[in-house]
Structures are given as C-alpha cells and as structure tokens.
mmCIF file of C-alpha atoms in Angstrom:
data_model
loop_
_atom_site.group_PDB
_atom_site.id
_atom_site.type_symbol
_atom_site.label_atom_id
_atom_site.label_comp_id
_atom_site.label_asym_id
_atom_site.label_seq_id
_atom_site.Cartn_x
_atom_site.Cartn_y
_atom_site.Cartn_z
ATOM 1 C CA UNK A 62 -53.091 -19.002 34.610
ATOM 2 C CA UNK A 63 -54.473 -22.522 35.801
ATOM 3 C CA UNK A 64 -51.102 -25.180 35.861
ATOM 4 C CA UNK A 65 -51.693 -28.714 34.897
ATOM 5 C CA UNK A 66 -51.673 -30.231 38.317
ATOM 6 C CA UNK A 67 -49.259 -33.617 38.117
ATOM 7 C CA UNK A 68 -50.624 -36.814 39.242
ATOM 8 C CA UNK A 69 -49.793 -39.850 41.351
ATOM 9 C CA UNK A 70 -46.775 -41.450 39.424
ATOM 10 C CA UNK A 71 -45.533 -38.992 38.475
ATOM 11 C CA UNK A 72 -41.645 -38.397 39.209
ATOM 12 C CA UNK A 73 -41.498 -34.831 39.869
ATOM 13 C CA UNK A 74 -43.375 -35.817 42.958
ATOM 14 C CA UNK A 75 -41.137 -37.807 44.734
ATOM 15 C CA UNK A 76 -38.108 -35.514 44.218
ATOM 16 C CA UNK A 77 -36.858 -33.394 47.471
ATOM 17 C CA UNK A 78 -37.387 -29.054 46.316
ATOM 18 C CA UNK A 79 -34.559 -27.162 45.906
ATOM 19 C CA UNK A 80 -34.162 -24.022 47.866
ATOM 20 C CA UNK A 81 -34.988 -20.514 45.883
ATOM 21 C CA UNK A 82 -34.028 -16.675 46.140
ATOM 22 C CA UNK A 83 -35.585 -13.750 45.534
ATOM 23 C CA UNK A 84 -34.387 -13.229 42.444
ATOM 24 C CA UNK A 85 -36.529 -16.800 40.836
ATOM 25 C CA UNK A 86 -37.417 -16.011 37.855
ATOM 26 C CA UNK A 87 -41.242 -14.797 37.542
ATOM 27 C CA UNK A 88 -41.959 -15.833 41.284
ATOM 28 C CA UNK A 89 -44.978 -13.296 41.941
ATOM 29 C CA UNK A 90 -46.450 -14.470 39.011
ATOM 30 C CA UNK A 91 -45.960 -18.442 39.881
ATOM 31 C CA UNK A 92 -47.532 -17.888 43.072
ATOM 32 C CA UNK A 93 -50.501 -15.904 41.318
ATOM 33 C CA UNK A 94 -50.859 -18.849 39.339
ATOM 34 C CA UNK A 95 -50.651 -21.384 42.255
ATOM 35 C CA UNK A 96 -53.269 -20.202 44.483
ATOM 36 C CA UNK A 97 -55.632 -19.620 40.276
ATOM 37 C CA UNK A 98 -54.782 -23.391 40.403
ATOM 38 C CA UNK A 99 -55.536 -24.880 43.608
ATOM 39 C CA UNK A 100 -58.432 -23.074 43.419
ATOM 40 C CA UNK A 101 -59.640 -23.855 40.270
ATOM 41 C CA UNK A 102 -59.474 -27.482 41.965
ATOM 42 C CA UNK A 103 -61.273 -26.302 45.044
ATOM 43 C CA UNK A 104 -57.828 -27.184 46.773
ATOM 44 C CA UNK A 105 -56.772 -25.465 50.087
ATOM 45 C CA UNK A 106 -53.489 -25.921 49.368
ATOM 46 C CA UNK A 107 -50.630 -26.526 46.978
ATOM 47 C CA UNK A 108 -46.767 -27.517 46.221
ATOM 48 C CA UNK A 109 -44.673 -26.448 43.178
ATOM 49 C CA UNK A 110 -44.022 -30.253 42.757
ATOM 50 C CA UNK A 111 -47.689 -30.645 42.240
ATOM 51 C CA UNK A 112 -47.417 -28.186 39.028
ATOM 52 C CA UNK A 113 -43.565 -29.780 37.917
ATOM 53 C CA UNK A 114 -41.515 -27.737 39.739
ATOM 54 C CA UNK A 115 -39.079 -29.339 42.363
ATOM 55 C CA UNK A 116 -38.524 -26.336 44.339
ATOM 56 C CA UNK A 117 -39.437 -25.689 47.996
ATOM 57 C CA UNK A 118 -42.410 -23.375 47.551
ATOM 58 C CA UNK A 119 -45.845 -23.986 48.294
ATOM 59 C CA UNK A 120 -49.314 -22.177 49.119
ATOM 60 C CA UNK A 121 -51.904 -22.451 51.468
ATOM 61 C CA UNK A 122 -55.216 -21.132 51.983
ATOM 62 C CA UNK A 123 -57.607 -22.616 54.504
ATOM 63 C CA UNK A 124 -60.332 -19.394 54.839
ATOM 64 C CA UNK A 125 -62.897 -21.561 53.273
ATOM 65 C CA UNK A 126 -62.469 -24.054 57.013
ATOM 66 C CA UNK A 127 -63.610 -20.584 58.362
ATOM 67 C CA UNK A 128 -67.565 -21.399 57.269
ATOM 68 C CA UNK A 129 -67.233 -25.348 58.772
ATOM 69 C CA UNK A 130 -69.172 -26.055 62.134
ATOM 70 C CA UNK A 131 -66.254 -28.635 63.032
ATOM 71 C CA UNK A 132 -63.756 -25.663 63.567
ATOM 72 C CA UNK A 133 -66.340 -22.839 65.221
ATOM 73 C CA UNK A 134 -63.771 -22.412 67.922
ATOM 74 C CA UNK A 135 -60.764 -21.443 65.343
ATOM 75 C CA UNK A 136 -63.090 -19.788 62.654
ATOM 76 C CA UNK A 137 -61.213 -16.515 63.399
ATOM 77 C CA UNK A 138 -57.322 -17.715 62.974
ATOM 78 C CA UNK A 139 -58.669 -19.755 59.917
ATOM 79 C CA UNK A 140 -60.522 -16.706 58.390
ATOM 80 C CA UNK A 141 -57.371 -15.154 57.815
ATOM 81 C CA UNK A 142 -55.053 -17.760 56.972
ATOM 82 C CA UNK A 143 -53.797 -17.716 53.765
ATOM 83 C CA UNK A 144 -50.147 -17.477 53.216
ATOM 84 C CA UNK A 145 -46.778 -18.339 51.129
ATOM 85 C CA UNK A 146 -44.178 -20.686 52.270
ATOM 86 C CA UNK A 147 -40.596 -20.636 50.656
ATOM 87 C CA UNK A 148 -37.543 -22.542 51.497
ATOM 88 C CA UNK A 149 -39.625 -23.766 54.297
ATOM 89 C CA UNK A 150 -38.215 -26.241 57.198
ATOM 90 C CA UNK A 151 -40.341 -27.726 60.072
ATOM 91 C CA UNK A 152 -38.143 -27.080 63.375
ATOM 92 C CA UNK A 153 -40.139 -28.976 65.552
ATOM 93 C CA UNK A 154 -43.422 -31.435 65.932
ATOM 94 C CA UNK A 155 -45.069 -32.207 69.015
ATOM 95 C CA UNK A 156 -48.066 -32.991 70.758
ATOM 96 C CA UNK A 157 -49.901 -36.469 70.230
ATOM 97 C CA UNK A 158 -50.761 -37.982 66.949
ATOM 98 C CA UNK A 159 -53.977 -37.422 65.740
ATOM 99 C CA UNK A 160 -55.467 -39.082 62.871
ATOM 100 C CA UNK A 161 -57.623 -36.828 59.738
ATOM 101 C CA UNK A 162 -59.325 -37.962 56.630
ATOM 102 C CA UNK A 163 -56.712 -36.579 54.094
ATOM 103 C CA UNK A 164 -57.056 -36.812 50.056
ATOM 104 C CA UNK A 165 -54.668 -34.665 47.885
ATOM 105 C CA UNK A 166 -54.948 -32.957 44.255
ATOM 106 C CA UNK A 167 -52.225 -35.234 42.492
ATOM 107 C CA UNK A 168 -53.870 -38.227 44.236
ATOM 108 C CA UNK A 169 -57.968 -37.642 43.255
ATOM 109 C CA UNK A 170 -60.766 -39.676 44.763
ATOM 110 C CA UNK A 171 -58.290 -40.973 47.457
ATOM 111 C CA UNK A 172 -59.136 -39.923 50.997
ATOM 112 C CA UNK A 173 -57.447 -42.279 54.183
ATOM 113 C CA UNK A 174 -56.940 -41.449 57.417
ATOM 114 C CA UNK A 175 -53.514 -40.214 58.363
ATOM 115 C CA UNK A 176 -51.646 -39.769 62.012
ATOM 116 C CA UNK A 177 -50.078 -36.451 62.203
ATOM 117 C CA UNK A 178 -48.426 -34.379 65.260
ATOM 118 C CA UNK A 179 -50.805 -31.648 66.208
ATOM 119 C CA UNK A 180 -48.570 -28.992 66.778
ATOM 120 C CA UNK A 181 -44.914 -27.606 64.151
ATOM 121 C CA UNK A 182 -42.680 -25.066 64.288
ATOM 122 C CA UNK A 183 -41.784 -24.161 60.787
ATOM 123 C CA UNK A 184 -39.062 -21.294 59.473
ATOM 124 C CA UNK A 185 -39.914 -20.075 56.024
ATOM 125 C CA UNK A 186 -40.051 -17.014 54.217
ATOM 126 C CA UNK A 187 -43.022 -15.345 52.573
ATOM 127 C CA UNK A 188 -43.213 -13.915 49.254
ATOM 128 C CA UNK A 189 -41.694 -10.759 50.187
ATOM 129 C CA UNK A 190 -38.791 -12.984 51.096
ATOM 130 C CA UNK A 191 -39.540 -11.871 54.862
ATOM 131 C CA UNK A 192 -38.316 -14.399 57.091
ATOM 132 C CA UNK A 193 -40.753 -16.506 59.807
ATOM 133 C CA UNK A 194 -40.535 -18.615 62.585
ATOM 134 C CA UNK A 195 -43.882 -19.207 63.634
ATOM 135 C CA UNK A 196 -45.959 -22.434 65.775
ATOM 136 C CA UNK A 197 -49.077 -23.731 64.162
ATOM 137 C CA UNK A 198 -50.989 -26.101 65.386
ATOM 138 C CA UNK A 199 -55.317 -27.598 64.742
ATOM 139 C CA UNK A 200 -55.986 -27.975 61.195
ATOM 140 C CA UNK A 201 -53.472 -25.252 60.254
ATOM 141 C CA UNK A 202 -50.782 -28.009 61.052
ATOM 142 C CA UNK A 203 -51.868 -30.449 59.136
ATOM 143 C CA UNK A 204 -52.526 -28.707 56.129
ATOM 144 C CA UNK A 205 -48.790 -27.305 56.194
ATOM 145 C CA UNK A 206 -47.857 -30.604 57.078
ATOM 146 C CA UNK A 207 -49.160 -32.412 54.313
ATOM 147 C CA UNK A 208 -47.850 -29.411 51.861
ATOM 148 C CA UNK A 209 -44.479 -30.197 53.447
ATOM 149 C CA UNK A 210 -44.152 -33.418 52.691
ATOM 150 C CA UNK A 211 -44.783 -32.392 48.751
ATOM 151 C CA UNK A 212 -41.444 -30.459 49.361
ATOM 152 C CA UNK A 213 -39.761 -33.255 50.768
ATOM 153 C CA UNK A 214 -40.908 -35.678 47.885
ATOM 154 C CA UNK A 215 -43.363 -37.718 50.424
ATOM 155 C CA UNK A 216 -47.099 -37.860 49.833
ATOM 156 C CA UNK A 217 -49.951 -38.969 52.213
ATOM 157 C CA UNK A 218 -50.380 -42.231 50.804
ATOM 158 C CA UNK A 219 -46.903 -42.795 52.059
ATOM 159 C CA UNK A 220 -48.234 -42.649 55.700
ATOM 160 C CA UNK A 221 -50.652 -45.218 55.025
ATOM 161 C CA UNK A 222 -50.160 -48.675 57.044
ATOM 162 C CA UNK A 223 -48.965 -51.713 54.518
ATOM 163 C CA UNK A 224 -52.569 -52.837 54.598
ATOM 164 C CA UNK A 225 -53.835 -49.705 53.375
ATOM 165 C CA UNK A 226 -50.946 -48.970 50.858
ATOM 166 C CA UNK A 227 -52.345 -52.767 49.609
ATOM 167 C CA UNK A 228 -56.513 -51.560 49.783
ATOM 168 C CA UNK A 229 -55.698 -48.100 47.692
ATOM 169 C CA UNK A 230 -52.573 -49.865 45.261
ATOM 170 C CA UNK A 231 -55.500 -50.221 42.343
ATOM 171 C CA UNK A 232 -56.661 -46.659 42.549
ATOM 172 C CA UNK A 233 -53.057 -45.294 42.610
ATOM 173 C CA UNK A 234 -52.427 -47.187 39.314
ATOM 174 C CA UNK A 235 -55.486 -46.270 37.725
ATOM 175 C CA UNK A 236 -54.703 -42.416 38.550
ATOM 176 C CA UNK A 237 -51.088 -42.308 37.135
ATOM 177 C CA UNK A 238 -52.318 -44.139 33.927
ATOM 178 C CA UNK A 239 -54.911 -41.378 33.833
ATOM 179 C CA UNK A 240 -57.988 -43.573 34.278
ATOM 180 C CA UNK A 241 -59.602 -40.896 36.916
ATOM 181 C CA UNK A 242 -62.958 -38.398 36.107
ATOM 182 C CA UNK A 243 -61.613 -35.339 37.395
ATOM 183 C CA UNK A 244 -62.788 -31.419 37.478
ATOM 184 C CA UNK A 245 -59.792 -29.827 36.733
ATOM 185 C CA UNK A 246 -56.928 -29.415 34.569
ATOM 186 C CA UNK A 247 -54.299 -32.831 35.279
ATOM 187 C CA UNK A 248 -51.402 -33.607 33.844
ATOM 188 C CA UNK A 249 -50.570 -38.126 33.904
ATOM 189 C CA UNK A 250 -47.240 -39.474 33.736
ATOM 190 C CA UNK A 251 -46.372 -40.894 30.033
#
C-alpha cells in the first residue's frame, strides 16, 4: 500500500524515533509498504517519520545508482544494495567532508548541496531482527546518512549554511502549506 509521505512542517519530522522489537505490530508489512512508497515517488530511500511514524526504522534502496556513469567504479556494491535498518545508530564518521546535491521526499523541488563525512559505521538490525555492524562509505554513506538524520528528527535543510536556510525559507513555507505540484501521494501539515 502507497503511505501518504509527510511534508516539510510537519511535526512528526522533527521528533527523535523510538526504538522497536520484533514483536511491532505488522512490521513485514510496514516495510512492504515503505519500499511500495518510496518507490512510487521514485525515492531511493525512506524513514518511518516520513510516513508518521516516529520510530527508528527506515529503508534504502540505491540499485537504480547501479545504471549511473558517475558511480561505474561501485556499480557492483550498488547493484545489490538494498536493505532494512532498525534501531539503527551510527558508531563512527570519518574521512573528509564532501559536499552532494541532496533533495528529499518530504522536502520536494528542494535540492542544495550538503557536506557529509564519506565514510560511517552504523549498528542496526535488519528485518529479520539480525543484528549488523557494518562500514559504508561513497554514495552508500550518504544515503544512510541522510535517512539517519530522519530518525534523529534532523533533515538536510538543517545542514544548510544561514544564507541558504534564508535563499530556500520561501519554498519550505510554500511546501508545508501544500503549495507544491508533486507526483505522488503527500500528506501537508494542517
């Protein structure tokens, strides 16, 4: 089932998740209906705040980076990487800053560069409630980083220098009063 995605504004989005079990009730199917949703969206990935939940669970599923000339040298790793995070925590981020065009579902028609660390260590369990320490690091980082921060009640805009917060402040209105065009199933705060 597609989700109403929730956009900028509102509140659900700014709250920190709360830490599941495996016992959540309906949890296969939510995550069936998270990656139907990002999808739907042409997302490649997505947080349970993003659909109204404030819970630490969130999807990702970059295969479609597999087909892009810019990551030729990772198109293996990214052909394969689509995966579940629950109750996730990043351990560790390192390596220089590097700056990437970002935009986000809750936030459409936004896109600003952002300056992220290019490599994490993350703990989290799967959907089998199997439990991970792994190190990511190229695009895969940032994509989990920018899911993580959903989790954490941050979003990208929240990155942006006070100049930029100023440049995009019009837009972000505009989107929580529901003044956007958009392709896919929103819900705006009241």
């Amino acid at each position: 089932m597609i989700l109403p995605i929730r956009a900028f504004g509102d509140p659900v989005l700014r709250k920190v998740g709360k830490d599941i079990d495996k016992d959540y009730p309906g949890l296969q199917e939510l995550i069936d209906n998270m990656f139907e949703t990002m999808y739907s969206a042409n997302g490649i990935g997505l947080a349970a705040p993003q659909i109204g939940l404030d819970i630490r669970l969130f999807v990702i599923d970059v295969t479609p980076l597999a087909e892009d000339e810019d990551y030729e040298d990772i198109k293996d790793e990214l052909a394969e990487f689509k995966k579940v995070f629950i109750n996730a925590r990043i351990l560790e981020e390192s390596g220089e800053e590097w700056k990437f065009n970002e935009g986000c579902l809750s936030i459409p028609d936004v896109r600003e560069d952002v300056k992220r660390k290019g490599t994490i260590v993350i703990e989290y369990y799967d959907e089998n409630f199997v439990k991970h320490t792994e190190t990511f690091s190229d695009i895969r980082a940032r994509v989990i980083q920018h899911e993580y921060d959903h989790i954490e009640g941050i979003l990208f805009t929240d990155h942006l220098s006070a100049l930029k917060k100023k440049l995009v402040k019009g837009k972000l209105t505009k989107i929580s009063q529901g003044d956007v065009n958009i392709g896919y199933k929103m819900r705006f705060p009241k």
